[in-house]
Tab-separated table of C-alpha atoms and ligand atoms in Angstrom:
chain	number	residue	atom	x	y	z
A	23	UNK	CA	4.682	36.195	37.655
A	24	UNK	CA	7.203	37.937	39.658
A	25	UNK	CA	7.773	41.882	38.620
A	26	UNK	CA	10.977	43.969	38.779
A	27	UNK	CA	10.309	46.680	41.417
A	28	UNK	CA	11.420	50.172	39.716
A	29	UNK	CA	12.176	52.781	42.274
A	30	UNK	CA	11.145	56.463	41.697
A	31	UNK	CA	14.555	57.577	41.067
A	32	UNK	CA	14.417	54.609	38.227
A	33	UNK	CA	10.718	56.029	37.210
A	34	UNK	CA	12.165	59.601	36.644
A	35	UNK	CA	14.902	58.683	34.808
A	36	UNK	CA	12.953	56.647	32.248
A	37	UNK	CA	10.602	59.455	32.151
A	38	UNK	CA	13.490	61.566	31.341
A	39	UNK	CA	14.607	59.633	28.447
A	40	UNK	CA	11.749	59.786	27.241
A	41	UNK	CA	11.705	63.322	27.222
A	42	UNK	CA	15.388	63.789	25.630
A	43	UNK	CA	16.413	61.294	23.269
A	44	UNK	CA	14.483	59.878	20.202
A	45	UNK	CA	12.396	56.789	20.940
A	46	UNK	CA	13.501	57.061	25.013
A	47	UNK	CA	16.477	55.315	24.005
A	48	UNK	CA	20.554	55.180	23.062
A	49	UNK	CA	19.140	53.212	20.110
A	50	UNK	CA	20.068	50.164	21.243
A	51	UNK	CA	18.386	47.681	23.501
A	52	UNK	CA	14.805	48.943	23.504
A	53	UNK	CA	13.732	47.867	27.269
A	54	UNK	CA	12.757	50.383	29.726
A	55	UNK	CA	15.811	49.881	31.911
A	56	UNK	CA	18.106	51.778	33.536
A	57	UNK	CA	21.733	49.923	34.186
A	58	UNK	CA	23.727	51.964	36.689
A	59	UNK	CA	26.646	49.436	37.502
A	60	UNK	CA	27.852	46.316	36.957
A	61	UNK	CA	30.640	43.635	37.994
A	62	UNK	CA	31.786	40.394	36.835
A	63	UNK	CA	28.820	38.414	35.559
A	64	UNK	CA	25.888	40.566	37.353
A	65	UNK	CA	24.135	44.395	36.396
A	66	UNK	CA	22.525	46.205	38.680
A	67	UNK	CA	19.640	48.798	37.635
A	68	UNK	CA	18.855	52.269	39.041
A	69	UNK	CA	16.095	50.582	41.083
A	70	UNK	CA	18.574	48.345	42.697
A	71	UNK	CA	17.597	45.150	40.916
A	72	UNK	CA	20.197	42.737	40.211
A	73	UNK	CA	20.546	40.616	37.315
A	74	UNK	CA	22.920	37.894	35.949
A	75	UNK	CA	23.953	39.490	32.786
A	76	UNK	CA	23.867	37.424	29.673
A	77	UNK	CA	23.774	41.262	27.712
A	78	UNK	CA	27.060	41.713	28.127
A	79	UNK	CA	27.364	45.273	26.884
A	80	UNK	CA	26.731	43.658	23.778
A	81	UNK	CA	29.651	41.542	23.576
A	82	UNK	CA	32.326	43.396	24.937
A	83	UNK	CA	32.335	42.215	28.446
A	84	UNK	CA	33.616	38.330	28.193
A	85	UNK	CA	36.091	38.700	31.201
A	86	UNK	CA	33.562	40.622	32.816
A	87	UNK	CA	32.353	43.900	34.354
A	88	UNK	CA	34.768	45.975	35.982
A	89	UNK	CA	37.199	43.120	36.305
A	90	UNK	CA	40.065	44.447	38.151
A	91	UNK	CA	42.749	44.573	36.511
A	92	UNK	CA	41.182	46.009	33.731
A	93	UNK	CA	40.524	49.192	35.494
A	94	UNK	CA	43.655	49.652	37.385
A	95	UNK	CA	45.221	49.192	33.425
A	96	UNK	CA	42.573	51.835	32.851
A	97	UNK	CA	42.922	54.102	35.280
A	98	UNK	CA	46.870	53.632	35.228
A	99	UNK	CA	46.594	55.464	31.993
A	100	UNK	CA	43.764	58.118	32.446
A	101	UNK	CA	46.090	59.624	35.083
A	102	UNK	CA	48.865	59.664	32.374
A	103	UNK	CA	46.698	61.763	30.071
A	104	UNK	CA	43.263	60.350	27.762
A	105	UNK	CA	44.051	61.047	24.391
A	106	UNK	CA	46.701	62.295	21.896
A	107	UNK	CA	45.865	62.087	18.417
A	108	UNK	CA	49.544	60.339	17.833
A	109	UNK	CA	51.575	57.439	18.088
A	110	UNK	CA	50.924	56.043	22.110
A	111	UNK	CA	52.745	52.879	23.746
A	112	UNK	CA	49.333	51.175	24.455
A	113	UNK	CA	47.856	51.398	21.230
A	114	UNK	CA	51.523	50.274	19.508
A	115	UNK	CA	50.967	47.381	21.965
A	116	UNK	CA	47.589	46.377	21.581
A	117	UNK	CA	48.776	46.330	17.768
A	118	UNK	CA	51.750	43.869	18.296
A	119	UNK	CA	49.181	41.296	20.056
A	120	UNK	CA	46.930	41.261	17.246
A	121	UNK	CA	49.536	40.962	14.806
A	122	UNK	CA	50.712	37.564	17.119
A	123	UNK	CA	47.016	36.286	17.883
A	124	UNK	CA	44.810	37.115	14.080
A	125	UNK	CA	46.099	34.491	11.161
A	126	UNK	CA	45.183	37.256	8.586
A	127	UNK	CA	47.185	40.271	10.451
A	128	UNK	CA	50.035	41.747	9.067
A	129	UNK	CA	49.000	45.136	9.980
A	130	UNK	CA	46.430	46.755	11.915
A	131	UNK	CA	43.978	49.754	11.709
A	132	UNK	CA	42.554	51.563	14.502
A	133	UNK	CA	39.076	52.982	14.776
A	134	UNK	CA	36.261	54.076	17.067
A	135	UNK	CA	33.511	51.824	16.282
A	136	UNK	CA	33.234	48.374	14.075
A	137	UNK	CA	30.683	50.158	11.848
A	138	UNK	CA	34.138	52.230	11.164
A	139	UNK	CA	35.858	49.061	11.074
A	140	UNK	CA	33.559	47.233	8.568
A	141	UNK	CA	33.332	50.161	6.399
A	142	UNK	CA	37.330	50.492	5.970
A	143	UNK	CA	37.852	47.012	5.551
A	144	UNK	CA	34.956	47.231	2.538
A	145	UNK	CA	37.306	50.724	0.897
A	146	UNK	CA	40.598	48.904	1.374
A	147	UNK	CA	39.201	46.296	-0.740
A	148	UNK	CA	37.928	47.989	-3.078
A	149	UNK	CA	41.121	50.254	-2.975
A	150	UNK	CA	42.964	46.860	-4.065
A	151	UNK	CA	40.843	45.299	-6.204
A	152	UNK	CA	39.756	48.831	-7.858
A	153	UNK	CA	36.409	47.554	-8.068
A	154	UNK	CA	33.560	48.932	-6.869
A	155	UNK	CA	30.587	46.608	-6.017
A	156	UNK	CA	30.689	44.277	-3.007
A	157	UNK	CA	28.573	41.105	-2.047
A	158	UNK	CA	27.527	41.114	1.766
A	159	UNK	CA	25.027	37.975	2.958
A	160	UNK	CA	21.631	38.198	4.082
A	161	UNK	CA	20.959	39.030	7.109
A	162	UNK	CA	24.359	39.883	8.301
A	163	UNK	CA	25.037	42.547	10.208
A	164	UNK	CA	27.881	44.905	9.606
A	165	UNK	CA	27.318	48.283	11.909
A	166	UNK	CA	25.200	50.805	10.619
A	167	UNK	CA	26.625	52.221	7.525
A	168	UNK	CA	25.150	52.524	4.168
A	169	UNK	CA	26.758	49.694	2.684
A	170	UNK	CA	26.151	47.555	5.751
A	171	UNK	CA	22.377	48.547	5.285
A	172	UNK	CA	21.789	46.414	2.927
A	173	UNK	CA	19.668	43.376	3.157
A	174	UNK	CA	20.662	43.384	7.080
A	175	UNK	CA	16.983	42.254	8.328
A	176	UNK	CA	14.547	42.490	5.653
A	177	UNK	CA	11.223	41.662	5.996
A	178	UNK	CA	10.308	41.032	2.334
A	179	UNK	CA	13.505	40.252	1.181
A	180	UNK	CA	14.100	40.480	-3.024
A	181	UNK	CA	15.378	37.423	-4.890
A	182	UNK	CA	18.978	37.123	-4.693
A	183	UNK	CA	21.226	39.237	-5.315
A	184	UNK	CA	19.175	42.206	-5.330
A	185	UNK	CA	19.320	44.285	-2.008
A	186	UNK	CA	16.876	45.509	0.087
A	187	UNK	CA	17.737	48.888	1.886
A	188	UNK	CA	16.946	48.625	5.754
A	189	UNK	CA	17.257	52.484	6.418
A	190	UNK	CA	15.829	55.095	4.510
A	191	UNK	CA	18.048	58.251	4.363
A	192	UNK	CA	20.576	55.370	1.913
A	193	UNK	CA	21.183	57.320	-1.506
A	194	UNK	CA	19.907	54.975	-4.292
A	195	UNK	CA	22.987	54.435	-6.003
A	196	UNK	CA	24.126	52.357	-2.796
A	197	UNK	CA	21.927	49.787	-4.275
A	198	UNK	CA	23.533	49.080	-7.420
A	199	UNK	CA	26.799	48.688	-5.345
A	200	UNK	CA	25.935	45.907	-3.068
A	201	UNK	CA	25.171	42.282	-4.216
A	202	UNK	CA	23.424	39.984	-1.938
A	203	UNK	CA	23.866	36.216	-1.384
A	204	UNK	CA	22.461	33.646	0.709
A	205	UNK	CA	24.676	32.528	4.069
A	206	UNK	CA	25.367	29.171	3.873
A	207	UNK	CA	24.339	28.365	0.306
A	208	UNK	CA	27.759	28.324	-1.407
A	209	UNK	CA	26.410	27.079	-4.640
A	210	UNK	CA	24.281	30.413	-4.834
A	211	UNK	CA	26.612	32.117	-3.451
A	212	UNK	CA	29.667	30.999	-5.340
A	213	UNK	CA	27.480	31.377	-8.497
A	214	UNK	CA	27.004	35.356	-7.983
A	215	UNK	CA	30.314	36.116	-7.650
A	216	UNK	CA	31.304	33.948	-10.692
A	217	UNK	CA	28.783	36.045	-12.332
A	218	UNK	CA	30.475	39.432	-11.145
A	219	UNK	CA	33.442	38.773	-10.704
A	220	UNK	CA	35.223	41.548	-12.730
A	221	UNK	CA	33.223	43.776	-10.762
A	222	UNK	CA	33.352	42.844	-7.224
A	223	UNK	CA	35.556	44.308	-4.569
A	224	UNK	CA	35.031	42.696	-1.485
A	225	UNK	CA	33.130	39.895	-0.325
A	226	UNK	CA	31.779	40.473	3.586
A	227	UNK	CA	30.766	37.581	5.737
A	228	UNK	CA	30.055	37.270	9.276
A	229	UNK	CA	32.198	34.176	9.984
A	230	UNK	CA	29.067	32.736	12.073
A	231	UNK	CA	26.358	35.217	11.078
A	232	UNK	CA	24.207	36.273	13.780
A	233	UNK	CA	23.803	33.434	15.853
A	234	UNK	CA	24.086	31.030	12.851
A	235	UNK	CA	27.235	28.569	12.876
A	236	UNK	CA	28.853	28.111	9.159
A	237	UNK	CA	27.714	24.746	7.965
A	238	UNK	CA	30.757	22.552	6.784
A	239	UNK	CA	32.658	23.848	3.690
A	240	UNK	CA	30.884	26.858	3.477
A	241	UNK	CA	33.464	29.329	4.631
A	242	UNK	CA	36.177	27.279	2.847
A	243	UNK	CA	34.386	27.093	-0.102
A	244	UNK	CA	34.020	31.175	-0.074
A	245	UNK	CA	37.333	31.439	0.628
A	246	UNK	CA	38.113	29.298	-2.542
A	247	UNK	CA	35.934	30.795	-4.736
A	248	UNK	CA	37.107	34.261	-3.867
A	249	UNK	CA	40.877	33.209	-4.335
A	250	UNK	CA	39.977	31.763	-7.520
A	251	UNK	CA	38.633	35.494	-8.684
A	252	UNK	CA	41.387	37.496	-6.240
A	253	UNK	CA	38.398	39.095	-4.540
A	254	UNK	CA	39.190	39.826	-1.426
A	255	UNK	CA	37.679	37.848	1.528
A	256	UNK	CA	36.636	39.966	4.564
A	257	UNK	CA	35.800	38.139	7.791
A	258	UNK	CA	33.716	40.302	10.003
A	259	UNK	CA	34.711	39.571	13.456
A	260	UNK	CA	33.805	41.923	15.184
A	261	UNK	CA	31.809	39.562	17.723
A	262	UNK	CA	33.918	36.527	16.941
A	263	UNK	CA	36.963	38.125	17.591
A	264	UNK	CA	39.118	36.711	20.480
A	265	UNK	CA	35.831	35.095	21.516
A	266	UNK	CA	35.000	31.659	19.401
A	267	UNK	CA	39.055	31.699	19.923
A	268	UNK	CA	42.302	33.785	20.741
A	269	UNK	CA	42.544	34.251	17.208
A	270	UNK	CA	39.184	33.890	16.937
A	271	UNK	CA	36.464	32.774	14.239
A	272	UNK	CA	39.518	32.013	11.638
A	273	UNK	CA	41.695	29.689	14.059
A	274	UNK	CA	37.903	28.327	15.306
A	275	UNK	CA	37.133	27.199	12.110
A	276	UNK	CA	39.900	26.851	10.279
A	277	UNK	CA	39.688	29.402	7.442
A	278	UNK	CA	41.338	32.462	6.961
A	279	UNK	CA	40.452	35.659	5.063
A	280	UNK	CA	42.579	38.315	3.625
A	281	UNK	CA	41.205	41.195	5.769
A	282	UNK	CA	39.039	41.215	8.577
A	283	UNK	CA	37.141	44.152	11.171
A	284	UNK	CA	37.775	43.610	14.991
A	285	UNK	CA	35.960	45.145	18.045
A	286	UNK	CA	34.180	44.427	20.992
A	287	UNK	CA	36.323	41.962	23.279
A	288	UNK	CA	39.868	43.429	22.010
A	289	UNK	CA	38.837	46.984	23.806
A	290	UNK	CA	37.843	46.218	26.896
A	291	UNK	CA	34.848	47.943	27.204
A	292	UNK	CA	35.915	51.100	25.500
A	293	UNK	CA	35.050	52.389	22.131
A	294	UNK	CA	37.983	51.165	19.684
A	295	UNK	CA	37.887	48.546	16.921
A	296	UNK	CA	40.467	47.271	14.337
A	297	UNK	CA	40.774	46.853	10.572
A	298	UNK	CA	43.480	44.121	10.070
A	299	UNK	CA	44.584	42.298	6.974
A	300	UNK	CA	47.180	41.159	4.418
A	301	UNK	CA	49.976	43.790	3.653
A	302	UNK	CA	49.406	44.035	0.090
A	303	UNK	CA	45.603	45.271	1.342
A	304	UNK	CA	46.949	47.484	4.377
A	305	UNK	CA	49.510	49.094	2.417
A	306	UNK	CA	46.718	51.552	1.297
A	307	UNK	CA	46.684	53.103	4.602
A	308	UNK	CA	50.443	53.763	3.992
A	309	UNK	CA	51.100	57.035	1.685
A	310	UNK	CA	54.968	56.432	2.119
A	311	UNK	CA	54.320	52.990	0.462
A	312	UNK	CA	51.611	52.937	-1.961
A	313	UNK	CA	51.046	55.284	-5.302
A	314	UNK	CA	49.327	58.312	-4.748
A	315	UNK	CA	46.178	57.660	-5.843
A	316	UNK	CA	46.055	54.861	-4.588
A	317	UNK	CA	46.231	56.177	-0.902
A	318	UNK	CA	43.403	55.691	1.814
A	319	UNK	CA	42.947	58.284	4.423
A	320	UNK	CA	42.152	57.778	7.551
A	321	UNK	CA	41.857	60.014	10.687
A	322	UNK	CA	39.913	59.723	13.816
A	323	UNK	CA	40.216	61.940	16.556
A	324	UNK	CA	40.319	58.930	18.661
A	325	UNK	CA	41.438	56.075	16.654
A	326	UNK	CA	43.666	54.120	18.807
A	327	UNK	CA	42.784	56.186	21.824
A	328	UNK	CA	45.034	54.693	24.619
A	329	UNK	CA	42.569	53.700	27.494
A	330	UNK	CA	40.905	51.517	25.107
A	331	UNK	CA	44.365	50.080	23.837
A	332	UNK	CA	45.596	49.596	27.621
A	333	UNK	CA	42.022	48.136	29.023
A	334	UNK	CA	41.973	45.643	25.899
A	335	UNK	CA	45.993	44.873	26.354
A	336	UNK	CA	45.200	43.857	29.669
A	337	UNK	CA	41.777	41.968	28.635
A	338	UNK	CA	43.436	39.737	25.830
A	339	UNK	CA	46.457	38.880	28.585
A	340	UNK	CA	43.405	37.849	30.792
A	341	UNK	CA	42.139	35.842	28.106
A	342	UNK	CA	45.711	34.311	27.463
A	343	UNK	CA	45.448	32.723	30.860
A	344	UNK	CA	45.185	28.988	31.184
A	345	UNK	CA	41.825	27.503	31.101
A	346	UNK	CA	39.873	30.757	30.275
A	347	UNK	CA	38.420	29.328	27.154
A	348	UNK	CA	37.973	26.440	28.600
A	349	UNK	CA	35.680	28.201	31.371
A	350	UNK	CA	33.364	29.959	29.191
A	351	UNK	CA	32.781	27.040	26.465
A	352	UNK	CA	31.732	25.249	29.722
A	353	UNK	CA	29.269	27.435	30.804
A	354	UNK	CA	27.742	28.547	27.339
A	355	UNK	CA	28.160	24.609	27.124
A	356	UNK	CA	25.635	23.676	29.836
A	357	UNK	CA	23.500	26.802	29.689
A	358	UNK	CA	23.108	25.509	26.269
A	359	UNK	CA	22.141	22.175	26.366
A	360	UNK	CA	20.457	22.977	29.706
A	361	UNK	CA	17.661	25.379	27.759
A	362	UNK	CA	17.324	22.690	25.025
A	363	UNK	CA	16.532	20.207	27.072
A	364	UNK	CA	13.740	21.898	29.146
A	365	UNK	CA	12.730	23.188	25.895
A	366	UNK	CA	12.204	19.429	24.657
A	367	UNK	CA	10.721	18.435	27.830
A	368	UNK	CA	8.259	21.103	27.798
A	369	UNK	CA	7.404	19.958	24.298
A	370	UNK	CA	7.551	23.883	23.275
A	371	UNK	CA	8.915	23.707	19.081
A	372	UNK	CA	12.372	25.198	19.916
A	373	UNK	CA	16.231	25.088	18.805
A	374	UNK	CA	18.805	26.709	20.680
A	375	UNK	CA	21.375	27.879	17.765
A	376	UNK	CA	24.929	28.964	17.945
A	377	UNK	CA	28.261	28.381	19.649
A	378	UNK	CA	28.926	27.761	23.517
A	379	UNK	CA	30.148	31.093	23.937
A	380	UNK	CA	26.888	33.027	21.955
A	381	UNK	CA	23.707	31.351	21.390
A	382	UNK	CA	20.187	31.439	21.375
A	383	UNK	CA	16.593	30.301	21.274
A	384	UNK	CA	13.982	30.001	18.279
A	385	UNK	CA	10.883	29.006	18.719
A	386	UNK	CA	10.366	26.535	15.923
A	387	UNK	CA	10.265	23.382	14.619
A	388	UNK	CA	11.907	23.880	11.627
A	389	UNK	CA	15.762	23.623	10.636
A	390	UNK	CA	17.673	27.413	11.361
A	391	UNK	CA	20.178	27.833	8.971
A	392	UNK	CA	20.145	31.153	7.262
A	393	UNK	CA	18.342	34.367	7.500
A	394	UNK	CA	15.219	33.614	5.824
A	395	UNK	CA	14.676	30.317	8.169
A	396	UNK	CA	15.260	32.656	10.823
A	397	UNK	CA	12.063	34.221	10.019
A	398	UNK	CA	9.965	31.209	10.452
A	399	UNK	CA	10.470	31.443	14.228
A	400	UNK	CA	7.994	32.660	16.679
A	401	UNK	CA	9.716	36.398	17.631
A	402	UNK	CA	6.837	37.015	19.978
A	403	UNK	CA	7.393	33.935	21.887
A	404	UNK	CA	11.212	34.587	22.193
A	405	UNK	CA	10.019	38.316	22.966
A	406	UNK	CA	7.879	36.768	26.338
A	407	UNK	CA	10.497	34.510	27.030
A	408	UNK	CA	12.551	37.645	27.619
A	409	UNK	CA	10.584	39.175	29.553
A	410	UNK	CA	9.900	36.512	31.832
A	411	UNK	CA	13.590	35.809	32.333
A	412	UNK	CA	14.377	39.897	32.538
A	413	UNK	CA	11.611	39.275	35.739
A	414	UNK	CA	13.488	36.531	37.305
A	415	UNK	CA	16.415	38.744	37.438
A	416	UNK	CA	18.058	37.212	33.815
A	417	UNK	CA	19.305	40.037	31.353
A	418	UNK	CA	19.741	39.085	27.906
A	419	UNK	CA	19.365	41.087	24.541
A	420	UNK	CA	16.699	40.313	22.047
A	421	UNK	CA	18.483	37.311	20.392
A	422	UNK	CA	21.536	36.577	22.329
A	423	UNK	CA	23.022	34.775	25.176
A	424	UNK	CA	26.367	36.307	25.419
A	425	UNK	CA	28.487	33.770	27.863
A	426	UNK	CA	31.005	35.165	30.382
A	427	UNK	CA	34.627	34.345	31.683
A	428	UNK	CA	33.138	35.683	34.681
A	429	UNK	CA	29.682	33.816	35.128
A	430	UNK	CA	29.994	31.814	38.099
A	431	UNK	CA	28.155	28.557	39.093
A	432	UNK	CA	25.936	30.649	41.304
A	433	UNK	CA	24.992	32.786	37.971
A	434	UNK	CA	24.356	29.284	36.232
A	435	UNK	CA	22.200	27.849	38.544
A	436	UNK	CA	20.099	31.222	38.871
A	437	UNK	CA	19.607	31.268	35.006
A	438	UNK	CA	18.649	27.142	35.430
A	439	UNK	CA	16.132	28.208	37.760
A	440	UNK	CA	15.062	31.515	36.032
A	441	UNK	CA	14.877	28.994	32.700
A	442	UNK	CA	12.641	26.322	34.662
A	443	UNK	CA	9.864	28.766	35.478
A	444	UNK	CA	9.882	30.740	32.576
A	445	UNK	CA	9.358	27.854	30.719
A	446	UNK	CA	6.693	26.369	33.172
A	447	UNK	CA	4.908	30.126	32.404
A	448	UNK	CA	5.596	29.993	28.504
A	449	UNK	CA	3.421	26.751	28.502
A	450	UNK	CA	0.507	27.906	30.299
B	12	LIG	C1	29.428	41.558	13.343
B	12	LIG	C2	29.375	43.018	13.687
B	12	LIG	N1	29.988	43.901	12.893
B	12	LIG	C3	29.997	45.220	13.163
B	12	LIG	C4	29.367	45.708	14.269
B	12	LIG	C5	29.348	47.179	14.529
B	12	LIG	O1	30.128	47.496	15.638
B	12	LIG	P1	29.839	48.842	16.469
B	12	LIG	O2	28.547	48.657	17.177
B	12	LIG	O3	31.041	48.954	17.369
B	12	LIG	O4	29.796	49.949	15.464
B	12	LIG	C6	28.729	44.836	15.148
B	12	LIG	C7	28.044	45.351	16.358
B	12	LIG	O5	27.333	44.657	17.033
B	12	LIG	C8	28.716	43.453	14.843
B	12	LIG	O6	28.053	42.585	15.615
């Protein structure tokens, strides 16, 4: 099996890592790898290795590393000063355009992160509704807050809707707050929050949850069952955003919520992320035009900062341009069907789940289709499979294939290849 060559310099820095930070690691993807630069559809690591990146930062990067453009928008405004803890032109902007492109934006909310995003969305809600509980799905993933660590990826899950906490460090009382449902079951589903109605806030859903596609009716049927109640619906988009779509997972399948958390794409690379919704829900950011106690702070230092704003401006006009969608269905398209198909031929049990632009593999033979299904696959096997690909110079994270604007047909054919022999090796 081929082996990535890791340079001293590479070697030390690991080995440094180690040394500093908890676990060797940001927290995040758990390899030993260290990514010193990357452009358009390739990283490169300290050691020099290059690799057609399928990672994508994690989402962020669907037009691309260091595209162009985005930098000189970038460094257009770091010379004009980096942040200002007020009103800037960018972020005003950036604003406007997701007002124009989101179905269920009247107004918008800046913040640093989408676990900021998420958890706004859940208090505006609840701010609205005055109701405290909420009901989140299983296995969906929300950012890292308390609320959002609930019954995110539990091993032993309870019977519905009793959470399981995935952290510890999550006060008790979180518990009783948060009812869980299963995605894709809207008969459970809708029967829970007939059940608690008169004490639900919000209802959270990853439009497609993880890398699991909504199966027809479900989201409608949520979004009738939470109209029925006047729970507010919260769309969590902060993958799907401006990716299944320009207005993303709502104009991709046809539904749309009352509030919903953006990130990711929309910022270009930089840390910002959106709360956007209804008027009647955003008004509680407003002290001017809601009663006082019903007023929501919220400050961050760099809420709206205005690199962010101007790299993800100039992102989403990228995006705008004819055929771009078009482009990266294709290639998440054929990359898709592609793995399937070698899958199939190598008689390996295996469905390749999702949407063209974010998919992946599990190795199974059964039908994927919500969380606990998801735990029927083989997570070793997808583990090797990795690993294997992360050797022929294919970076991916642990369950995604995150397609890019900027993947060429050079990239594709690589990843073909790199698919061919890993799979050749999986068999053996
Ligand atoms: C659907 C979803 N919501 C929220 C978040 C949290 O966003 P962040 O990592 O910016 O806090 C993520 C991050 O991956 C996400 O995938």
């Amino acid at each position: 099996m081929p082996q990535r060559t890791v340079s001293a310099a590479e070697t030390e820095l690991i080995q440094k890592a180690h040394q500093y930070m908890p676990g060797g690691s940001l927290g995040n993807i758990g390899k030993d790898i260290v990514i010193s630069e990357g452009s358009a559809g390739r990283v490169r690591d300290a050691s020099g290795n290059e690799y057609v990146d399928y990672l994508l930062g994690s989402g962020p990067m669907l037009i691309g590393h260091a595209h162009p453009e985005v930098i000189e928008a970038a460094r257009e405004q770091l010379d004009k000063g980096t942040t200002f803890f007020a009103n800037n032109d960018k972020a005003i902007l950036l604003a406007e355009e997701i007002v124009r492109s989101v179905a269920c934006a009247d107004k918008v909310r800046f913040t640093s992160s989408g676990t900021e995003a998420t958890f706004y969305a859940l208090r505006t809600a609840r701010a609205y509704r005055r109701r405290d509980k909420i009901l989140k799905f299983e296995g969906g993933y929300h950012g890292m807050h308390d609320y959002a660590l609930m019954s995110m990826s539990p091993a032993d899950p309870h019977d519905f809707p009793r959470p399981t906490p995935d952290s510890p460090g999550i006060p008790r009382s979180i518990q009783d707050e948060v009812l869980i449902a299963p995605f894709n079951d809207l008969e459970t589903a809708a029967a829970i929050i007939e059940a608690h109605h008169d004490e639900l806030g919000a209802v959270i859903v990853e439009p497609f949850q993880r890398l699991l596609p909504p199966q027809p009716g479900f989201l409608q049927g949520l979004r009738e069952v939470t109209a029925q109640y006047g729970v507010p619906l919260i769309f969590d988009e902060v993958v799907t955003g401006f990716r299944f779509a320009y207005g993303g997972a709502q104009e991709f399948y046809g539904v749309e919520p009352d509030l919903c958390s953006l990130g990711k794409v929309m910022a270009g690379g930089f840390p910002l992320a959106a709360i956007a919704g209804k008027d009647e829900l955003m008004t509680h950011f407003d002290a001017a035009s809601t009663e006082s106690d019903a007023f929501m702070p919220q400050i961050g230092t760099l809420s709206g900062n205005p690199i962010a704003a101007a790299a993800g401006i100039k992102t989403l006009e990228i995006l705008r341009r004819e055929g771009a969608y078009e482009r990266i269905f294709a290639t998440g398209q054929r990359l898709k069907d592609e793995l399937q198909r070698m899958l199939d031929e190598a008689e390996l049990p295996a469905k390749v789940i999702g949407e063209a632009p974010l998919f992946d593999v599990f190795f199974t033979e059964n039908d994927v289709t919500d969380y606990r299904s998801t735990l029927l696959a083989d997570k070793p096997m997808l583990a090797r499979f990795n690993e294997l690909l992360l050797a022929r110079g294919i970076l991916k994270g642990d369950s995604k294939f995150y397609i890019s604007l900027a993947h060429t047909a050079d990239d594709i054919q690589r990843t073909l290849d790199a698919f061919a022999s890993a799979i050749d090796e999986l068999k053996r």
